C-alpha positions as a printed Julia matrix, in Angstrom:
509×3 Matrix{Float64}:
  10.18  35.41  25.44
   7.24  33.3   26.59
   7.99  32.85  30.2
   4.35  32.66  31.09
   3.45  29.69  33.17
   6.02  29.37  35.96
   4.41  26.08  37.24
   4.14  24.54  33.82
   6.6   24.36  30.87
   8.23  27.57  29.94
   9.02  28.85  33.44
  10.15  25.48  34.55
  13.0   25.85  32.14
  13.51  29.31  33.47
  13.8   27.87  36.88
  16.55  25.53  35.66
  18.39  28.31  34.01
  18.9   30.83  36.82
  22.73  30.22  36.68
  22.91  31.47  33.09
  22.73  35.18  32.64
  24.53  38.1   34.36
  26.29  41.16  33.43
  28.36  43.01  30.71
  27.91  46.83  30.33
  27.22  49.3   33.03
  29.93  51.6   34.3
  32.12  49.09  35.88
  30.82  49.93  39.37
  32.48  53.29  39.59
  29.45  55.32  40.32
  27.26  55.33  43.41
  23.6   54.46  42.94
  21.5   57.29  41.44
  24.37  58.22  39.34
  26.47  60.06  42.14
  30.25  59.79  41.75
  32.57  58.74  44.31
  34.03  62.33  44.19
  30.78  63.74  45.63
  30.95  66.28  48.44
  31.72  65.16  51.98
  28.12  65.48  53.15
  26.92  62.94  50.54
  29.76  60.67  51.5
  28.99  60.71  55.17
  28.17  57.14  56.48
  24.5   56.48  56.09
  22.28  54.88  58.53
  21.66  51.22  57.44
  17.98  50.36  56.75
  17.26  46.63  56.13
  14.96  46.07  53.22
  12.76  42.91  53.15
  12.16  41.1   49.88
   9.9   38.0   48.96
  11.07  35.83  46.07
   9.79  32.42  44.87
  11.56  29.23  45.01
  14.21  27.34  47.02
  17.02  29.37  48.64
  20.13  28.71  46.46
  22.96  26.67  47.69
  25.64  28.96  49.21
  23.2   32.03  49.13
  23.88  33.1   52.82
  27.51  33.66  52.19
  26.67  35.49  48.88
  24.06  37.7   50.44
  26.52  38.6   53.25
  28.95  39.65  50.48
  26.23  41.65  48.93
  25.34  43.5   52.07
  29.01  44.13  52.96
  29.49  45.81  49.51
  26.27  47.77  50.04
  27.69  49.14  53.18
  31.15  49.69  51.67
  29.32  51.68  48.79
  27.31  53.67  51.37
  24.07  52.84  49.89
  22.39  53.05  53.34
  20.6   49.59  52.99
  21.03  45.92  53.35
  18.91  43.09  51.96
  16.83  40.55  53.8
  15.75  38.16  50.96
  13.08  35.54  51.95
  12.41  32.65  49.67
   8.83  31.16  49.58
   8.0   27.81  48.13
   6.41  27.99  44.59
   3.51  25.9   45.74
   2.0   28.78  47.82
   4.02  31.83  46.83
   1.2   33.75  45.09
  -1.26  33.26  47.87
   1.26  33.91  50.74
   2.41  37.26  49.07
  -1.21  38.17  48.46
  -2.19  37.79  52.04
   0.99  39.82  53.32
  -0.04  42.42  50.88
  -3.66  42.66  52.05
  -2.59  42.67  55.69
  -0.45  45.56  55.01
   2.86  43.86  56.04
   5.75  46.21  55.78
   8.04  44.76  52.99
   9.87  46.51  50.28
  10.01  44.35  46.94
   8.73  41.0   45.61
   8.27  39.24  42.3
   4.93  39.61  40.63
   3.53  39.04  37.13
   0.33  39.19  35.13
   0.01  35.37  35.48
   0.3   35.78  39.17
  -1.54  38.64  40.96
  -0.18  41.76  39.45
  -3.19  42.9   37.54
  -5.3   42.76  40.7
  -2.52  44.37  42.87
  -2.61  47.31  40.38
  -6.56  47.49  40.44
  -6.44  47.62  44.14
  -3.63  50.23  44.26
  -1.33  47.96  46.13
   1.86  48.73  44.1
   3.75  51.83  43.67
   4.12  53.5   40.13
   7.86  53.61  39.46
   8.12  56.04  36.5
   9.65  59.0   38.41
  12.14  56.8   40.36
  13.43  54.98  37.3
  14.19  58.35  35.46
  16.31  59.23  38.47
  18.4   56.04  38.33
  20.57  55.92  35.3
  22.13  52.78  35.74
  18.9   50.96  36.11
  17.41  52.8   33.1
  20.37  51.98  30.94
  20.56  48.27  31.8
  17.02  47.58  30.3
  16.28  48.52  26.59
  13.9   51.31  26.03
  11.5   48.88  24.29
  11.26  46.82  27.32
  10.32  49.9   29.43
   7.8   51.21  26.91
   5.96  48.04  26.16
   5.78  46.62  29.71
   3.77  49.43  31.21
   0.37  48.9   32.95
  -2.22  51.59  32.12
   0.66  53.73  30.76
   2.85  53.47  33.96
   5.91  51.41  35.09
   4.35  49.33  37.74
   7.24  46.93  38.13
  10.84  46.39  36.86
  10.58  44.23  33.83
  12.89  41.2   34.23
  14.02  39.37  31.21
  17.09  38.78  28.95
  15.48  38.35  25.42
  13.38  40.67  23.44
  11.13  38.13  21.49
  10.55  34.5   20.56
  12.93  32.71  18.28
  12.02  29.09  17.77
  13.74  26.16  15.89
  15.13  22.84  16.34
  18.37  21.28  17.8
  19.75  18.72  15.42
  22.43  16.13  15.06
  24.99  17.71  12.76
  27.0   14.52  12.54
  23.93  12.69  11.1
  23.22  15.46   8.6
  26.84  15.33   7.42
  26.62  11.35   7.37
  23.86  11.67   4.76
  25.74  14.2    2.67
  23.05  16.87   3.4
  24.11  20.51   3.3
  23.38  22.99   6.0
  19.59  23.16   6.67
  18.25  26.45   5.45
  14.46  25.78   4.85
  11.77  23.57   6.03
  12.18  21.56   2.85
  15.87  20.95   3.92
  14.67  19.9    7.35
  12.07  17.35   5.84
  14.73  15.76   3.83
  16.89  15.35   7.06
  13.82  13.9    8.8
  13.11  11.34   6.13
  16.85  10.43   5.69
  16.93   9.54   9.48
  13.72   7.5    9.12
  14.99   5.5    6.06
  18.6    5.05   7.23
  18.6    4.65  10.92
  17.36   1.58  12.98
  18.06   2.93  16.39
  17.59   6.67  15.79
  14.12   8.26  15.34
  13.8   11.68  13.65
  12.25  14.08  16.23
  11.15  14.32  19.87
   9.43  17.03  21.62
   7.58  17.03  25.11
   3.86  16.95  24.27
   3.18  20.04  26.36
   5.44  22.11  24.07
   3.85  21.08  20.83
   1.72  24.22  20.62
   4.98  25.84  19.38
   5.13  23.53  16.4
   2.67  25.59  14.22
   5.13  28.59  14.6
   8.3   26.59  13.89
   7.0   24.46  11.01
   5.42  27.37   9.14
   6.81  28.74   5.91
   6.48  32.17   7.23
   8.27  31.54  10.6
  10.57  34.27  11.88
  10.11  36.58   8.96
   7.58  39.0   10.31
   5.4   38.13   7.27
   2.8   36.45   9.62
  -0.82  37.57   9.04
  -1.45  35.99  12.31
   0.55  36.76  15.57
   0.83  35.19  18.88
  -0.79  37.62  21.46
  -0.01  35.63  24.81
  -3.55  34.25  24.9
  -3.6   30.46  24.43
  -5.1   29.41  21.14
  -5.84  32.89  20.01
  -4.06  35.14  17.7
  -4.18  38.58  15.85
  -4.56  39.05  12.13
  -2.43  41.77  10.78
  -4.38  41.6    7.55
  -7.74  41.9    8.97
  -6.9   43.6   12.25
  -9.15  40.96  14.03
  -8.61  38.47  16.8
  -9.0   34.89  15.39
  -8.4   31.4   16.62
  -4.94  30.07  15.78
  -6.72  27.06  14.11
  -8.15  29.58  11.61
  -4.85  31.05  10.45
  -4.22  30.74   6.7
  -0.6   31.67   7.3
   0.15  28.77   9.64
  -2.32  26.2    8.05
   0.74  24.65   6.21
   2.21  23.85   9.68
  -0.97  22.05  10.98
  -0.92  19.92   7.65
   2.88  19.21   8.22
   2.28  18.08  11.81
  -0.51  15.78  10.81
   1.7   14.3    8.03
   4.74  13.95  10.42
   2.81  12.18  12.91
   1.16   9.7   10.39
   4.58   8.94   8.84
   6.37   8.5   12.16
   8.55  11.47  11.95
   7.04  12.53  15.35
   6.83   9.87  18.05
   3.59   8.0   18.38
   3.85   8.82  21.96
   4.17  12.53  21.7
   0.89  13.27  23.66
   2.28  11.6   26.83
   6.05  12.57  26.06
   7.82  14.23  29.03
  11.41  13.07  28.49
  12.42  14.48  25.21
  15.62  16.1   26.78
  16.83  12.76  28.16
  15.97  10.75  24.97
  17.77  13.21  22.76
  20.83  13.15  25.13
  20.84   9.33  24.93
  21.11   9.54  21.18
  17.66   8.05  20.41
  16.54  11.16  18.4
  17.99  13.22  15.74
  16.23  16.48  16.47
  14.58  18.09  19.34
  12.78  21.45  20.24
  14.9   24.66  20.47
  14.28  28.18  21.68
  16.81  31.1   21.67
  16.07  31.78  25.26
  19.4   31.06  26.91
  17.94  27.99  28.42
  17.03  25.16  25.92
  20.44  25.05  24.33
  22.39  24.72  27.47
  20.46  21.58  28.35
  22.37  19.67  25.92
  25.87  21.25  26.32
  27.11  18.15  28.18
  26.8   16.26  24.87
  29.75  18.36  23.57
  32.11  17.43  26.44
  33.98  15.01  24.24
  35.2   18.13  22.06
  32.83  17.33  19.11
  30.57  19.77  17.3
  27.89  17.19  16.66
  25.01  19.53  17.36
  23.76  22.59  15.43
  20.71  24.9   15.67
  18.14  25.03  12.85
  16.0   28.26  12.68
  13.61  28.42   9.9
  14.32  31.24   7.41
  17.41  32.09   9.51
  18.91  34.31   6.89
  15.89  36.45   6.71
  14.91  36.3   10.28
  13.27  39.53  11.82
  10.56  38.09  13.94
   7.59  40.02  15.22
   7.75  40.92  19.08
   5.76  42.77  21.5
   8.79  43.1   23.83
   6.61  41.67  26.51
   8.14  40.24  29.74
   6.56  37.97  32.13
   8.21  38.78  35.5
   8.27  42.11  37.38
  10.03  43.28  40.48
   7.52  45.25  42.44
   7.4   47.55  45.22
   4.32  47.48  47.53
   2.39  50.69  48.24
   2.96  49.95  51.94
   6.68  49.91  51.63
   8.24  52.8   53.84
  11.49  52.69  51.88
  10.6   52.77  48.11
  13.31  55.19  47.14
  15.92  53.17  49.14
  14.7   49.95  47.46
  15.17  51.6   44.09
  18.62  52.55  44.99
  19.49  49.03  45.63
  17.69  47.93  42.39
  19.93  50.67  40.58
  22.99  49.42  42.59
  22.31  45.86  41.19
  22.26  47.41  37.67
  26.07  48.05  37.88
  28.19  45.34  36.44
  30.23  44.16  39.38
  27.2   44.35  41.71
  24.99  42.46  39.34
  27.71  39.8   38.87
  28.04  39.4   42.74
  24.32  38.7   43.24
  23.87  36.72  40.0
  26.99  34.48  40.17
  28.33  34.83  43.53
  31.7   35.39  44.88
  34.21  35.71  41.98
  37.07  33.3   42.4
  34.81  31.07  44.58
  31.62  30.58  42.59
  32.66  31.81  39.24
  35.25  33.5   37.15
  34.99  35.72  34.1
  35.6   34.47  30.62
  36.11  37.66  28.73
  33.48  40.4   29.12
  30.37  38.36  28.11
  30.91  34.82  29.42
  31.78  33.14  32.65
  32.91  29.77  34.0
  30.88  28.34  37.07
  33.12  27.06  39.85
  30.45  26.02  42.36
  26.85  25.07  42.63
  25.64  28.62  43.44
  22.74  29.39  41.17
  20.57  32.55  41.78
  17.17  32.81  40.08
  18.03  36.0   38.15
  14.46  36.29  36.77
  13.18  37.25  40.23
  15.77  40.25  40.75
  18.78  40.72  38.65
  18.04  39.97  34.97
  19.2   42.89  32.79
  19.5   42.44  29.05
  22.51  44.68  28.74
  24.43  42.95  31.46
  24.12  39.36  29.98
  27.01  36.9   30.5
  26.67  33.38  28.94
  28.27  30.18  30.32
  31.49  29.05  28.6
  29.76  25.68  28.04
  27.28  27.34  25.63
  27.67  26.0   22.14
  28.44  28.6   19.45
  25.14  28.31  17.55
  23.15  28.74  20.8
  25.22  31.76  21.87
  24.83  33.26  18.35
  20.97  33.03  18.48
  20.82  34.05  22.18
  22.72  37.12  21.32
  20.3   37.68  18.46
  17.23  37.31  20.71
  18.7   39.85  23.25
  18.98  42.57  20.67
  15.96  44.6   20.19
  17.14  45.7   16.63
  16.87  42.16  15.36
  13.01  42.2   15.9
   9.98  43.84  14.17
   7.55  45.74  16.45
   4.24  43.86  16.67
   1.03  46.06  16.13
  -0.17  44.6   19.44
   2.82  45.7   21.58
   1.68  46.95  24.95
  -1.38  44.5   25.03
  -1.76  42.18  28.01
  -4.97  40.4   28.27
  -7.2   40.91  31.46
  -9.78  38.26  31.5
 -11.82  39.76  34.38
 -14.86  40.79  32.3
 -15.17  37.4   30.65
 -13.91  35.05  33.33
 -16.64  32.67  33.39
 -16.42  32.12  29.66
 -12.6   32.1   29.55
 -12.6   29.46  32.38
 -14.8   27.23  30.11
 -12.46  27.7   27.06
  -9.12  27.1   28.91
  -9.51  23.39  29.25
  -9.72  22.94  25.38
  -6.08  23.84  25.18
  -4.99  20.51  26.68
  -7.94  18.44  25.44
  -8.25  19.61  21.76
  -5.53  22.27  20.75
  -2.51  20.29  22.02
  -3.65  17.09  20.14
  -4.08  19.16  17.1
  -0.64  20.63  17.29
   0.93  17.33  18.08
  -0.58  15.64  15.01
  -2.44  13.19  17.11
  -5.68  14.8   15.83
  -5.83  15.37  12.05
  -5.74  18.94  10.98
  -9.1   19.15   9.35
 -10.82  17.26  12.24
  -9.11  19.26  14.93
  -9.81  22.61  13.52
 -13.48  21.83  13.12
 -13.77  20.56  16.71
 -12.06  23.53  18.32
 -14.3   25.96  16.45
 -17.29  24.04  17.5
 -16.42  23.67  21.14
 -14.93  27.0   21.79
 -17.68  28.89  20.2
 -20.23  26.73  21.93
 -19.23  27.94  25.41
 -18.91  31.66  24.8
 -15.79  31.87  22.72
 -17.1   34.75  20.61
 -17.63  36.74  23.88
 -13.94  36.25  24.72
 -12.74  36.97  21.23
 -14.71  40.29  21.54
 -13.13  41.18  24.74
  -9.57  40.45  23.55
 -10.44  42.54  20.42
 -11.6   45.47  22.5
  -8.5   45.45  24.5
  -6.12  45.2   21.55
  -8.17  48.04  19.69
  -7.71  50.31  22.79
  -3.99  49.58  22.81
  -3.66  50.17  18.94
  -5.71  53.27  18.91
  -3.67  54.84  21.72
  -0.47  54.6   19.79
């Protein structure tokens, strides 16, 4: 999924979702880390000396964490892993800088969260991280808990430089709509964008207090990929590549600006029309309260992503026992979206760690269901209780940020408050088989060679690209301005560098 900017939109939702996801699968905790069975010889069962492993993770310490961590460390001792965890939470405001200073000073610690949007590329270039390939191969629970596609397409220079942390395998975008309003107007289940448009205009024509569609302005850059006739069908001639405003043409095998795309041109035109007609809020550029406004019943549709986060924001609307909400995903019956299987968060081990193998033993131990659940959800019976094998009921306010340490796609549990449509699409997005491999899989842009030009281009995302995707700036005018402005500050040089990096990835397959 696109959990790229922790301080901005997508990762803010991830921070809010840390209580969502934990485990189903593994071997039920009956094996020792590294795959050793409890019936191993007496030498291997001898009590091991305990080594404290230090970890740095971002964000605030969860409520009740000290008690849960004690339970984790008690079980590590019972299972004779030979380690305990000392987890230190650092404020997001200076997490990246603080960890970078600790790394450069050679501080002895054993694991931390990093990412390409933090300092991971620089840490790899400076040889500050340990390659993990051999150690992953030796730890079957860890390897099995993460799909092969995630391992393969989240390497750096062909090596595993961090444990990829994620729950979904690709982006699935859509809208959350008021099912009760659709039925009120006698409309059938929405299948196509034409159906969606009928719903929008029915709301506009029939409701005085309810407006058609609300989305936070910062998220409007997803609208071209939601409102395109080719959405979700892997027919896109132009693919998202994780570089704002740019894309890859599968037809020409060229990097292009998203504003140039013939395949999503219909979406830009739709957005322009919807803004002009009042389907989109006239305040969309400044809108930051879409979630609240939808919950208050002031809008008939809002943004949805099958990431296990967006849908859960609205679960409280169903506490009355109704089923008044439903998910609309364009071309749902044909959906097999492109994905690069790219994740945005990685658990890394510094080169300076003296206990890399032991740290990997603990990471493997956390890839066993019962251990994973303990860290992710807390103490069973106090903080949570299972609901079947794939769901859970929260009993306390404990909320561990799983994206920093424990997310494993094959160990997902979902809250018992999750609406059926949301769970169906989340399960879809967690299954690698539901996606089509992107030709650019394995590509992560490194802007170092064009950092000056890229820095000049970046502000145009908010000043020009967002207004275009919001409909505030008409499609024809917005596209022309983007082309002129971006190319005027060295955009072609950036495009050439992205192209060279993608070509290197593609040619190596």
